[in-house]
Coordinates of C-alpha atoms in Angstrom, one line a residue:
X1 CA -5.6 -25.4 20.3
X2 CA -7.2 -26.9 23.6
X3 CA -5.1 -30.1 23.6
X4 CA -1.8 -27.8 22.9
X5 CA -2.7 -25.9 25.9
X6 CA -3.3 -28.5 27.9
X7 CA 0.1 -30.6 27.2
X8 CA 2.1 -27.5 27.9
X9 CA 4.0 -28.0 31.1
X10 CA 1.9 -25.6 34.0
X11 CA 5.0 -23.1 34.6
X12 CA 5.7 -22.4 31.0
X13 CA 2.2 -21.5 30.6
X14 CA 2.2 -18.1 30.9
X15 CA 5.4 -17.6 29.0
X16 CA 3.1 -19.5 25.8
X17 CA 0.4 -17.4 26.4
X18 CA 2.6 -14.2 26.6
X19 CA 4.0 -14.9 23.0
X20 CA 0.8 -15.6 21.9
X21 CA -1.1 -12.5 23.3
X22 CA 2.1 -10.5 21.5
X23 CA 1.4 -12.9 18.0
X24 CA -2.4 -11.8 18.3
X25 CA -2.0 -8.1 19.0
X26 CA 0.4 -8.0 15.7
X27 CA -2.2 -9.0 13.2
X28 CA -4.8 -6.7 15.1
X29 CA -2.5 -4.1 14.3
X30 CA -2.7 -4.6 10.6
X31 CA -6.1 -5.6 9.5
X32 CA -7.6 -3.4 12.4
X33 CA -5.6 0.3 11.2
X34 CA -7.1 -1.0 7.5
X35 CA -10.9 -1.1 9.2
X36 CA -9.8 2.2 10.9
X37 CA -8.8 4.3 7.9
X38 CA -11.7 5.3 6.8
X39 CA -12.8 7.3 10.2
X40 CA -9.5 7.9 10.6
X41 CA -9.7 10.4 7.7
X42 CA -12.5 11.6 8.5
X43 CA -11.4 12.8 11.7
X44 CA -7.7 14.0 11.3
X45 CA -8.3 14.6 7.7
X46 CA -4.9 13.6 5.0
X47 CA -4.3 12.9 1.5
X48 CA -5.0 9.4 0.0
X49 CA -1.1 8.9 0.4
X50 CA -1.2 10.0 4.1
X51 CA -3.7 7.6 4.6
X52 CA -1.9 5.1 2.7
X53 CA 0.8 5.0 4.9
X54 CA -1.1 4.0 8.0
X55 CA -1.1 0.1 7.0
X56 CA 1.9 0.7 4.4
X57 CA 4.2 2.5 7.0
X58 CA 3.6 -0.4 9.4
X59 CA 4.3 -3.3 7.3
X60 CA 7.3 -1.5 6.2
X61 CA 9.5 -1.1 9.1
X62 CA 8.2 -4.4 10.5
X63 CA 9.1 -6.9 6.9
X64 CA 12.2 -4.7 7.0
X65 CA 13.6 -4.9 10.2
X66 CA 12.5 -8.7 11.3
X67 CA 15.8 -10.5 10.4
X68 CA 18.3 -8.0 11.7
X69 CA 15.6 -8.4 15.0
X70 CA 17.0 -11.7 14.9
X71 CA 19.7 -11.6 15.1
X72 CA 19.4 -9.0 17.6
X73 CA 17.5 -11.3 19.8
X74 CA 21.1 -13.7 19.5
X75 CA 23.3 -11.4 20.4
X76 CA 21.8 -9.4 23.1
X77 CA 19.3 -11.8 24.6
X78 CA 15.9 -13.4 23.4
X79 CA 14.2 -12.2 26.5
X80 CA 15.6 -8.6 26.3
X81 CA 14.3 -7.8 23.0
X82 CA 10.6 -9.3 23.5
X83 CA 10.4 -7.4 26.6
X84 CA 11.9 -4.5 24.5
X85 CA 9.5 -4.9 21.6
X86 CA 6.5 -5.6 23.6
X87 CA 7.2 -2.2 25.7
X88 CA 8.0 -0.1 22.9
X89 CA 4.7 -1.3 21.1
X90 CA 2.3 -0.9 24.4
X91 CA 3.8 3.5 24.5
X92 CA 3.8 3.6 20.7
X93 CA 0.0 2.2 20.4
X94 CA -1.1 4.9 23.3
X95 CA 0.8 7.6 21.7
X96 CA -1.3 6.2 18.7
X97 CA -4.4 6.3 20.5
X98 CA -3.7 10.2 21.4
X99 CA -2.0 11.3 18.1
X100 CA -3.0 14.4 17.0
X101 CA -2.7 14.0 13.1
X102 CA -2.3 11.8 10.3
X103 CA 1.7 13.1 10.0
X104 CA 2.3 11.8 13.6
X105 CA 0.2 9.1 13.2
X106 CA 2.2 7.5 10.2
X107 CA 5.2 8.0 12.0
X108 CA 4.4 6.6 15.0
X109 CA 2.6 3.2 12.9
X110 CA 6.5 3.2 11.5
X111 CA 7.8 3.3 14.9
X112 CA 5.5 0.2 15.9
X113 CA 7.0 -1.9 13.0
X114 CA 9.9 -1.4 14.0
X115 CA 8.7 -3.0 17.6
X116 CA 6.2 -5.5 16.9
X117 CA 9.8 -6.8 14.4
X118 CA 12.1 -6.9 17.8
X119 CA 8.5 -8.5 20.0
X120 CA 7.9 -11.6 17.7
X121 CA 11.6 -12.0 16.8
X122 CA 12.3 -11.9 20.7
X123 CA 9.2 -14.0 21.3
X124 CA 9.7 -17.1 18.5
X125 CA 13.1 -17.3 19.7
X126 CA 12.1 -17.7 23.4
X127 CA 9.8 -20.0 22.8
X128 CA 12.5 -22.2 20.8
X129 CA 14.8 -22.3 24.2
X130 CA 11.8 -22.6 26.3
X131 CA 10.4 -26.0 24.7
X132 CA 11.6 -29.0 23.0
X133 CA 10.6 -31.2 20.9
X134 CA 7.0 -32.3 20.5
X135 CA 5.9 -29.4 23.0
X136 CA 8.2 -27.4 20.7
X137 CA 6.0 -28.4 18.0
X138 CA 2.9 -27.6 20.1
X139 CA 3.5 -24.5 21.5
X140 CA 4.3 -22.7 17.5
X141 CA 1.7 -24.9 16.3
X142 CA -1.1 -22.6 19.2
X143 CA 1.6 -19.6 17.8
X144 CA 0.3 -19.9 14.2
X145 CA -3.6 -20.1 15.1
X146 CA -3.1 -17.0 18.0
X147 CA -2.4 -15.5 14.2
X148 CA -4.8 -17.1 12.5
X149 CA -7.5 -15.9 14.8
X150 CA -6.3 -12.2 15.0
X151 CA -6.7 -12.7 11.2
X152 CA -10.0 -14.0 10.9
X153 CA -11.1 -11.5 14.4
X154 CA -9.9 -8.3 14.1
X155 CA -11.8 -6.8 11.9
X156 CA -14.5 -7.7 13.4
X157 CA -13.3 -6.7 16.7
X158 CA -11.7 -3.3 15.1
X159 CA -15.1 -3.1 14.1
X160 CA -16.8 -3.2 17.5
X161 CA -13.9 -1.1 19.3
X162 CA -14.7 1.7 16.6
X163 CA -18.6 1.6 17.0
X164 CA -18.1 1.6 20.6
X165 CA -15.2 3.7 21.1
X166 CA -13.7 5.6 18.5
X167 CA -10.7 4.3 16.3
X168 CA -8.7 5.2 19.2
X169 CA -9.6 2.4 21.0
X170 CA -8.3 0.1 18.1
X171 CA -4.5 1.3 19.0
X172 CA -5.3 1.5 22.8
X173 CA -6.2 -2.2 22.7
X174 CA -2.4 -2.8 21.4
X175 CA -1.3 -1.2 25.0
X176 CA -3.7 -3.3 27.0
X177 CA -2.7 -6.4 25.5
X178 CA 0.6 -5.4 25.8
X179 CA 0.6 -4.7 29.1
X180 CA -0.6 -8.0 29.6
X181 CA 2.1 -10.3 28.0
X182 CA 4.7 -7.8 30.3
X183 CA 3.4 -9.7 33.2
X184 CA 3.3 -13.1 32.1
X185 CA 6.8 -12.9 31.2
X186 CA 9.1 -10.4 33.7
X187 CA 10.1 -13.1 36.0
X188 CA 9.3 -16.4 34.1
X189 CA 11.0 -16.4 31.0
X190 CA 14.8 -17.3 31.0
X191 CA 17.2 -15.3 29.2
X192 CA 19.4 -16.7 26.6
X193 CA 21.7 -15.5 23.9
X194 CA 23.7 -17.3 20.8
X195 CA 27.3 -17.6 22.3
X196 CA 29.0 -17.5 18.7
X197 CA 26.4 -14.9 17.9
X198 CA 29.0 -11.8 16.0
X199 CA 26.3 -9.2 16.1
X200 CA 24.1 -7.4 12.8
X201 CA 24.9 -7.1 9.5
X202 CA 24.6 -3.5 9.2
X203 CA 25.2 -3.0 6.0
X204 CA 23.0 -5.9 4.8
X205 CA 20.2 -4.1 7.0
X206 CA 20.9 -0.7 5.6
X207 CA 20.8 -1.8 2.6
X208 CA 17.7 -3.9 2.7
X209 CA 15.7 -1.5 4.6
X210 CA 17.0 1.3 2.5
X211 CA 15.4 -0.7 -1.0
X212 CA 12.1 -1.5 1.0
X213 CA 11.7 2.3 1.6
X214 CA 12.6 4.1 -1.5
X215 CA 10.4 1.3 -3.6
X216 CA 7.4 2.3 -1.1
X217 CA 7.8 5.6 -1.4
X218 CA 8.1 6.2 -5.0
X219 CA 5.2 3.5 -5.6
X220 CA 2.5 5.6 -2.9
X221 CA 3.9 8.9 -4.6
X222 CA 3.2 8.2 -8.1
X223 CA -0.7 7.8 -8.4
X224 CA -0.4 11.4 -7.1
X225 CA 2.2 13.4 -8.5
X226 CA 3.0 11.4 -11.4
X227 CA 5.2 8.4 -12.3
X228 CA 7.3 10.5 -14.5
X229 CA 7.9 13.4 -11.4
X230 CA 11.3 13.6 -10.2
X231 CA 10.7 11.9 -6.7
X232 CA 9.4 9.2 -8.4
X233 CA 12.1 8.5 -10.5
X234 CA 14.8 8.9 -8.1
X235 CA 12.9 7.0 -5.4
X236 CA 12.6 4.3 -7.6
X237 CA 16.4 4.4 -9.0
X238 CA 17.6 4.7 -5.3
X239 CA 15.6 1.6 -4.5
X240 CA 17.4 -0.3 -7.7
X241 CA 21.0 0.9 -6.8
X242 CA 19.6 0.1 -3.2
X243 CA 18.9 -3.3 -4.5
X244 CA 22.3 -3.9 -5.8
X245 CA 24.4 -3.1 -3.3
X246 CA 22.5 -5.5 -1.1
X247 CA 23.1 -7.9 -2.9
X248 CA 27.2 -6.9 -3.6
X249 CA 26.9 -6.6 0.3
X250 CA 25.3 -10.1 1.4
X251 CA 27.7 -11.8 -1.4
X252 CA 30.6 -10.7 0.5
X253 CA 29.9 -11.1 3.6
X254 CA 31.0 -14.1 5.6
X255 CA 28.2 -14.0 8.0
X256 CA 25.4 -12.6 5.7
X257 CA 21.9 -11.4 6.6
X258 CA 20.6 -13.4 4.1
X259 CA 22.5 -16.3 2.5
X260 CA 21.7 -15.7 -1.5
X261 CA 22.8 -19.0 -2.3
X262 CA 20.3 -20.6 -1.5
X263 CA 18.4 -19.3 -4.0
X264 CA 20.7 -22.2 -6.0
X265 CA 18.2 -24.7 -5.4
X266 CA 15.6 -24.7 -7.4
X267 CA 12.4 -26.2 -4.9
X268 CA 13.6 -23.2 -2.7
X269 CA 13.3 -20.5 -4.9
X270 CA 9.2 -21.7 -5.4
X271 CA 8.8 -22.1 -1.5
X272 CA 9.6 -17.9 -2.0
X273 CA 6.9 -18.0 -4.5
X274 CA 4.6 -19.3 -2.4
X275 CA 4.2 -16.0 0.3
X276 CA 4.7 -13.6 -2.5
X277 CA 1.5 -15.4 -4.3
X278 CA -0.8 -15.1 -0.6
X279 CA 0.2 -11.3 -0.9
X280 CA -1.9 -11.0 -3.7
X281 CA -4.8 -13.2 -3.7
X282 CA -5.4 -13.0 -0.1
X283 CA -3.3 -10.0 2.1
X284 CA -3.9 -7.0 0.1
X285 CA -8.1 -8.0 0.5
X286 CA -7.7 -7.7 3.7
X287 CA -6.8 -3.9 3.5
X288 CA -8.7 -3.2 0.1
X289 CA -11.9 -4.8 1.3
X290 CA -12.7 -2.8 4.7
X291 CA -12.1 0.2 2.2
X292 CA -14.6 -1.0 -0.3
X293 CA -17.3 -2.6 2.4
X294 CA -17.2 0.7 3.9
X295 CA -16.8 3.3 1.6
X296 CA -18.1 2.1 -1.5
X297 CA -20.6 -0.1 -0.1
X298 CA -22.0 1.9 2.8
X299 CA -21.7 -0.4 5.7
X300 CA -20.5 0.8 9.1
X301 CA -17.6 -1.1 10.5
X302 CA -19.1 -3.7 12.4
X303 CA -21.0 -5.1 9.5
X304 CA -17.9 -4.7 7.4
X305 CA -15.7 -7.1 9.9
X306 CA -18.6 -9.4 9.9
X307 CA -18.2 -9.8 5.7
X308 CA -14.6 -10.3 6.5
X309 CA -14.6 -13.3 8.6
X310 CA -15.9 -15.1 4.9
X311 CA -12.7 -14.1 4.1
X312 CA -10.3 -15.4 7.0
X313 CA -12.1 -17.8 8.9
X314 CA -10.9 -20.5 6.5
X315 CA -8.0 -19.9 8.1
X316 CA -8.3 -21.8 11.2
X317 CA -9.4 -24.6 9.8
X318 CA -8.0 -25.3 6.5
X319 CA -4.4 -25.3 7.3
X320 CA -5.1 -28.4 9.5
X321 CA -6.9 -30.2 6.8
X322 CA -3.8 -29.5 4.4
X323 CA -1.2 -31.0 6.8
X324 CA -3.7 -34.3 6.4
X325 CA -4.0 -34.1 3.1
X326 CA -0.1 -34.1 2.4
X327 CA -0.3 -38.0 3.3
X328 CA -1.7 -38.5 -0.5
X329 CA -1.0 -35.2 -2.2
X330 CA 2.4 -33.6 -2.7
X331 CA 2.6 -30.3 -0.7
X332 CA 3.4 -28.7 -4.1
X333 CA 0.3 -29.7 -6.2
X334 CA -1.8 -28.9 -3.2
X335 CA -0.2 -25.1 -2.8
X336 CA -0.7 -24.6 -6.7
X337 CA -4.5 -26.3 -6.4
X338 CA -5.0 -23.7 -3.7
X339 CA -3.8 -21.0 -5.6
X340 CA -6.1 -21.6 -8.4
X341 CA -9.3 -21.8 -6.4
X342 CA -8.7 -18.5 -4.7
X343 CA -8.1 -17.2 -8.4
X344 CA -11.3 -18.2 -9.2
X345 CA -12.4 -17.0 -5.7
X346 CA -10.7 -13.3 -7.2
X347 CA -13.1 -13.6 -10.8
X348 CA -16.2 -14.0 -8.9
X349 CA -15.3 -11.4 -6.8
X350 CA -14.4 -8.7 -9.5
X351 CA -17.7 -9.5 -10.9
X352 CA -20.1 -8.5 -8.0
X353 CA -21.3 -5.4 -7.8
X354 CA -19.3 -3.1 -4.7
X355 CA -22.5 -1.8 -3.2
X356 CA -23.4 -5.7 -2.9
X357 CA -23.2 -7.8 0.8
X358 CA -24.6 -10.4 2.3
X359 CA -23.8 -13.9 -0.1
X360 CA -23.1 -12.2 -3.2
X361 CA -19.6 -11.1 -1.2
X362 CA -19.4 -14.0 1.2
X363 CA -18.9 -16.9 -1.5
X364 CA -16.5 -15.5 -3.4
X365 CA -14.4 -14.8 -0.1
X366 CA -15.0 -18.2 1.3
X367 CA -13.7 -19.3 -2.0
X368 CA -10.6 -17.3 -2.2
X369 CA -9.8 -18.0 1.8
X370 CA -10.1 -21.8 1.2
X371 CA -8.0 -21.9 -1.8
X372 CA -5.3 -19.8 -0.2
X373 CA -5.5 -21.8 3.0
X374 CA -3.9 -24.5 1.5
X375 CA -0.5 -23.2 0.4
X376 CA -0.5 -20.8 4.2
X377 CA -0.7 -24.2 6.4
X378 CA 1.9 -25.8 4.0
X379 CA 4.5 -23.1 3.3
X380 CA 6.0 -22.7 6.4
X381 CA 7.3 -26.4 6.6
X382 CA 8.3 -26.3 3.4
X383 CA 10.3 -23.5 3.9
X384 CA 13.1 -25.6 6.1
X385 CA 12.1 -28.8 4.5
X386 CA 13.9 -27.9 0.7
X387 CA 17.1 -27.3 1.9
X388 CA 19.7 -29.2 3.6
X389 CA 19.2 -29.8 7.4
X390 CA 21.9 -27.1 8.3
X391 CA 20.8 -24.3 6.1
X392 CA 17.3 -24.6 7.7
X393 CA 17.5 -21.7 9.8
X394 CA 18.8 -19.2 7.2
X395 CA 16.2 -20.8 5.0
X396 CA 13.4 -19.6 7.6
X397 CA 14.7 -16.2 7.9
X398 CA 14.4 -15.7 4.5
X399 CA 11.1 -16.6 3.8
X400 CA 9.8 -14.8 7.1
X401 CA 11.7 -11.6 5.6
X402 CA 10.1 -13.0 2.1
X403 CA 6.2 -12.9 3.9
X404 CA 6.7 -9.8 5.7
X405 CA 8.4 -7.6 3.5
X406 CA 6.5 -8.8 0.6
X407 CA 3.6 -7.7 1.7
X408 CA 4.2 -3.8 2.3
X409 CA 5.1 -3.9 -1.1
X410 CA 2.2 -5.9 -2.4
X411 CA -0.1 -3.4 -0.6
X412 CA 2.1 -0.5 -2.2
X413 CA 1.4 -1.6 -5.7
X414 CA -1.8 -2.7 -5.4
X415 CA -3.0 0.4 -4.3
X416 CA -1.0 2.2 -7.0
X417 CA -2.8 -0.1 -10.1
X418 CA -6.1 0.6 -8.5
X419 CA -5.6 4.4 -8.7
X420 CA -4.0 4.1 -12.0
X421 CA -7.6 1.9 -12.9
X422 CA -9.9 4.6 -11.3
X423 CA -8.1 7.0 -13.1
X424 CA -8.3 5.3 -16.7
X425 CA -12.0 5.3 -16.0
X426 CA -12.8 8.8 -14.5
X427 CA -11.2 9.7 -17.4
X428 CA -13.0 8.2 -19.9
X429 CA -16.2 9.7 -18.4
X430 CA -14.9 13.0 -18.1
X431 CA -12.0 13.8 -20.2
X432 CA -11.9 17.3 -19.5
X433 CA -10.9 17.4 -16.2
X434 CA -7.2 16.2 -15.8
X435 CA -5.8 17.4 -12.3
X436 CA -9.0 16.9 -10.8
X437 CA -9.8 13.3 -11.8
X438 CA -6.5 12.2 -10.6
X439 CA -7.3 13.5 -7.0
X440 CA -10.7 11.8 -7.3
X441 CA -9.1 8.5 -8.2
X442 CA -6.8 8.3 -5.2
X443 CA -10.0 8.9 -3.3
X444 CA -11.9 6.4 -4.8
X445 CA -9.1 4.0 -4.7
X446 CA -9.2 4.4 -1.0
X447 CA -13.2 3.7 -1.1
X448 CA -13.8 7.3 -0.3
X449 CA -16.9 7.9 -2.7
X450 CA -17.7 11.1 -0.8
X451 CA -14.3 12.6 -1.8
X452 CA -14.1 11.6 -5.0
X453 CA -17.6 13.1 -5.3
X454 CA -16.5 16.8 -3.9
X455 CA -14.0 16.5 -6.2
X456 CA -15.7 15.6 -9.7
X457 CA -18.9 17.5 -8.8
X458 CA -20.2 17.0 -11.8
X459 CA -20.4 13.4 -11.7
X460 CA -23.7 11.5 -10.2
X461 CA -23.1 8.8 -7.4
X462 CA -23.8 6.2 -9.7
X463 CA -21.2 6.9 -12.3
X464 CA -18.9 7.5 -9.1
X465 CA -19.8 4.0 -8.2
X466 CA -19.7 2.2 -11.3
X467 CA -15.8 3.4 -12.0
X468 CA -15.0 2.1 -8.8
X469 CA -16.2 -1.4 -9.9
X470 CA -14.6 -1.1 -13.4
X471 CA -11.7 -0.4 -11.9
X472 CA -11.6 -3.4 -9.1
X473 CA -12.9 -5.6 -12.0
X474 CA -10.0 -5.2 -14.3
X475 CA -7.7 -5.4 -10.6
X476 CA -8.6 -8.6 -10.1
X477 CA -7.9 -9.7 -13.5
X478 CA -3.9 -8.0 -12.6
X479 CA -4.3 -10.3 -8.9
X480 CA -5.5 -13.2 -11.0
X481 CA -2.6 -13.2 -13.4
X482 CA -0.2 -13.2 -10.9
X483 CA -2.2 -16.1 -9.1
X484 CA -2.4 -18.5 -11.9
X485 CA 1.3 -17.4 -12.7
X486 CA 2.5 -18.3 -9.3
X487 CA 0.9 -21.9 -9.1
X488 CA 2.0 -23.0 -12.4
X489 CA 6.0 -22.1 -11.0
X490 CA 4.6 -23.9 -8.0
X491 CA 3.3 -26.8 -10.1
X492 CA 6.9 -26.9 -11.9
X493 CA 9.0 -26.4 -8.9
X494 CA 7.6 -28.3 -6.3
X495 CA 4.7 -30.6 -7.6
X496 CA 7.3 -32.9 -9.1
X497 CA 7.1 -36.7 -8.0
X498 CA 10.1 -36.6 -6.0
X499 CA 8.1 -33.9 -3.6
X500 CA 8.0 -36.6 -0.8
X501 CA 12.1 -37.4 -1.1
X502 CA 12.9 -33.8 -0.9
X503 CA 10.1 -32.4 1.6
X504 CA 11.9 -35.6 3.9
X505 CA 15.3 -33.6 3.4
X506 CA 16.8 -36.0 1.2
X507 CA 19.9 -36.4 -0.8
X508 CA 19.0 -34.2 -4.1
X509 CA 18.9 -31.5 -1.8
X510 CA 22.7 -32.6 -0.4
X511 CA 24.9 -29.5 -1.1
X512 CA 28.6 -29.6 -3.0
X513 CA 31.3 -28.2 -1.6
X514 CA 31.1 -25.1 -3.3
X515 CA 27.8 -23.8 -1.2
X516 CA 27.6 -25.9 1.5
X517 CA 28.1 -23.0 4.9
X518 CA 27.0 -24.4 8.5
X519 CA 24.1 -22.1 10.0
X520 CA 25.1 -21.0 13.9

């Protein structure tokens, strides 16, 4: 990170570091509202769901809205939207900071997708004008670790701000910080637009957004009212007939959102896989975690965001080591190695008990965060590297929207199986008491061992606690499954021995006729 800051040219400094201050406030947001949740209920109160919605509602709108911010950012001008974003996120994170309840809480953590989608959309593209070539490659090589640290940090840091403050500092940070990339960039960066930019797909958007929400929905619904309740269904058979019309849309249109045809070539279809896989052995911890750690396990926040750093900290270093290790080892074989180590990272971890800290948590984490390293410092490269030279910047779009998106609905469903788990079990243990145990489990599922306890009474801490851990035991073996499952389609689809020829962008990636479209 010191030697990128140190080649950058002096008067695009502040422009880097004004990018990077937005790419750090982004991931604070997430993992930082996940360490909040807990005294966030406790002092505005809300249903599991409500509470849900305070990571889910923000990874919606933001995976949802990212490539129609994009080309946004082409049309109306790169600088315009960060400035935009970065404004809209610094009043929405102190309206946060004031909000009166969880209602307008969730809808203003919606509201903050939807800017933090136009800030880094705005801000990448900048930075693309802004620099070329090998300070290109510097400036979004310090962009990914700005992430990586707010990854690895902000719990902890949520931590702190919450012992200190309140979790209303958490959200009033995301204004400070904001306010902060404003002045680095109002007079320095340059505007620039795509001349043959022909504006937003709308009804790819629509659409898209329109599947992302009805799936959310109707999976956060069903662990309370049912999966059989009306909403349910017809959340869930919107999002389907959502679905298809996207895809009736985006095949039709001449300048699509998303260009489905790439999905032709084989290596590019398991780049997809790749992001989807991270959801779920690494992504969704970093929300379930915080809840266990602190709920379940009795820690106060600050301790909790110290556990966590096991977890992320791997982060800043073993991307690095991966982009060295691709000299001997196909990117592929090294994604799907990964992937299987932080499976094995996930059964250590569904094995110790949730009132446990200290090493018992921390080596299974370090596990899991080295083994998913791998495939997160490869992935990205990959991504533009399987396709032809001229599709590359579609092909980027789609695995960003792929990342983004995939993880509000990773979180969605992983929340739904372990209130579906904690319900199997609180059920077994006391069978007579249907409604109730249902509320119990969404409380447990959220780590809230006190509410589940008001609720079920008659059941004693202990049993309370060990249903929790049956429940994330039998989790991890769902996360496991679809870890192992994703590196073996890694290990067909890109571990081959011609991983070298196409990574290079050679000819078995050349397109026919038929698909071959020229990017803008």
């Amino acid at each position: 990170m010191a030697a990128a800051i140190a080649e950058t040219p002096t008067g695009k400094m502040p422009i880097l570091m004004a990018v990077c201050l937005a790419a750090l406030v982004l991931p604070l947001s997430f993992s930082g509202g996940a360490v909040a949740t807990p005294a966030i209920g406790a002092d505005l109160g809300g249903s599991p769901t409500a509470l849900n919605w305070i990571t889910n509602a923000f990874m919606l709108t933001f995976g949802s809205s990212l490539m129609a911010a994009g080309a946004l950012a082409d049309q109306f001008g790169r600088k315009r939207l960060f400035m935009t974003g970065i404004v809209a996120f610094a009043v929405l994170s102190l309206a946060l900071s004031l909000a009166p309840s969880i209602l307008v809480l969730d809808i203003l953590r919606a509201g903050q997708g939807f800017a933090a989608a136009a800030a880094l959309a705005g801000g990448t593209a900048a930075l693309a004008q802004e620099f070329e070539g090998d300070a290109r490659t510097r400036a979004f090589s310090l962009l990914g670790t700005t992430f990586g640290v707010g990854l690895a940090f902000g719990p902890l840091l949520a931590g702190f701000l919450i012992e200190l403050f309140g979790w209303r500092a958490i959200f009033l940070s995301g204004t400070i910080i904001g306010a902060l990339s404003l002045l680095l960039t109002a007079k320095r960066m340059r505007e620039s637009r795509d001349p043959d930019a022909i504006g937003l797909d709308r009804s790819g958007a629509l659409t898209f957004t329109g599947t992302l929400t009805l799936f959310t929905y109707g999976v956060i619904e069903a662990p309370e009212i049912g999966w059989s309740h009306p909403i349910v269904v017809l959340a869930l058979l919107g999002a389907a007939a959502m679905l298809a019309a996207f895809v009736l849309v985006e095949t039709r249109s001449a300048r699509p959102m998303l260009d489905l045809s790439l999905f032709r070539y084989p290596r590019f279809v398991g780049v997809q896989v790749l992001p989807i896989a991270t959801c779920y052995c690494y992504v969704v911890l970093l929300v379930l975690l915080p809840l266990r750690f602190i709920g379940v396990g009795g820690l106060n926040e600050v301790d909790a965001g110290l556990l966590l750093i096991a977890l992320s900290a791997p982060m800043l270093v073993v991307p690095l080591v991966a982009s060295y290790l691709v000299r001997w080892f196909s990117a592929g074989v090294l994604s799907g190695t990964g992937l299987m180590l932080a499976a094995i990272g996930l059964f250590w971890l569904g094995r110790v008990d949730p009132a446990s800290s200290g090493m018992a948590v921390v080596l299974p984490m370090l596990l899991i965060g080295v083994g998913t390293g791998l495939p997160w410092g490869l992935m990205d490269g990959l991504s533009v590297s399987v396709v032809p030279k001229e599709r590359a910047g579609m092909a980027t779009g789609i695995f960003s929207t792929t990342r983004v998106a995939g993880e509000g609905v990773a979180l969605a469903i992983v929340n739904a199986i372990l209130a579906g788990l904690a319900k199997a079990r609180l059920a077994a243990v006391i069978p007579q008491h249907g409604e109730e145990v249902a509320k119990a489990a969404q409380r447990l599922a959220m780590g809230d061992v006190r509410g589940a306890s008001t609720v079920l009474p008659n059941l004693t801490e202990s049993e309370i606690h060990e249903s929790y851990a049956v429940a994330f035991q039998h989790l991890s073996i769902v996360l496991i499954a679809i870890t192992v499952i994703s590196a073996l389609v890694i290990f067909a689809l890109l571990g081959r021995a011609e991983a070298k020829t196409s990574e290079a962008g050679g000819e078995a990636f050349k397109p026919n006729q038929s698909t071959a479209r020229t990017e803008p």
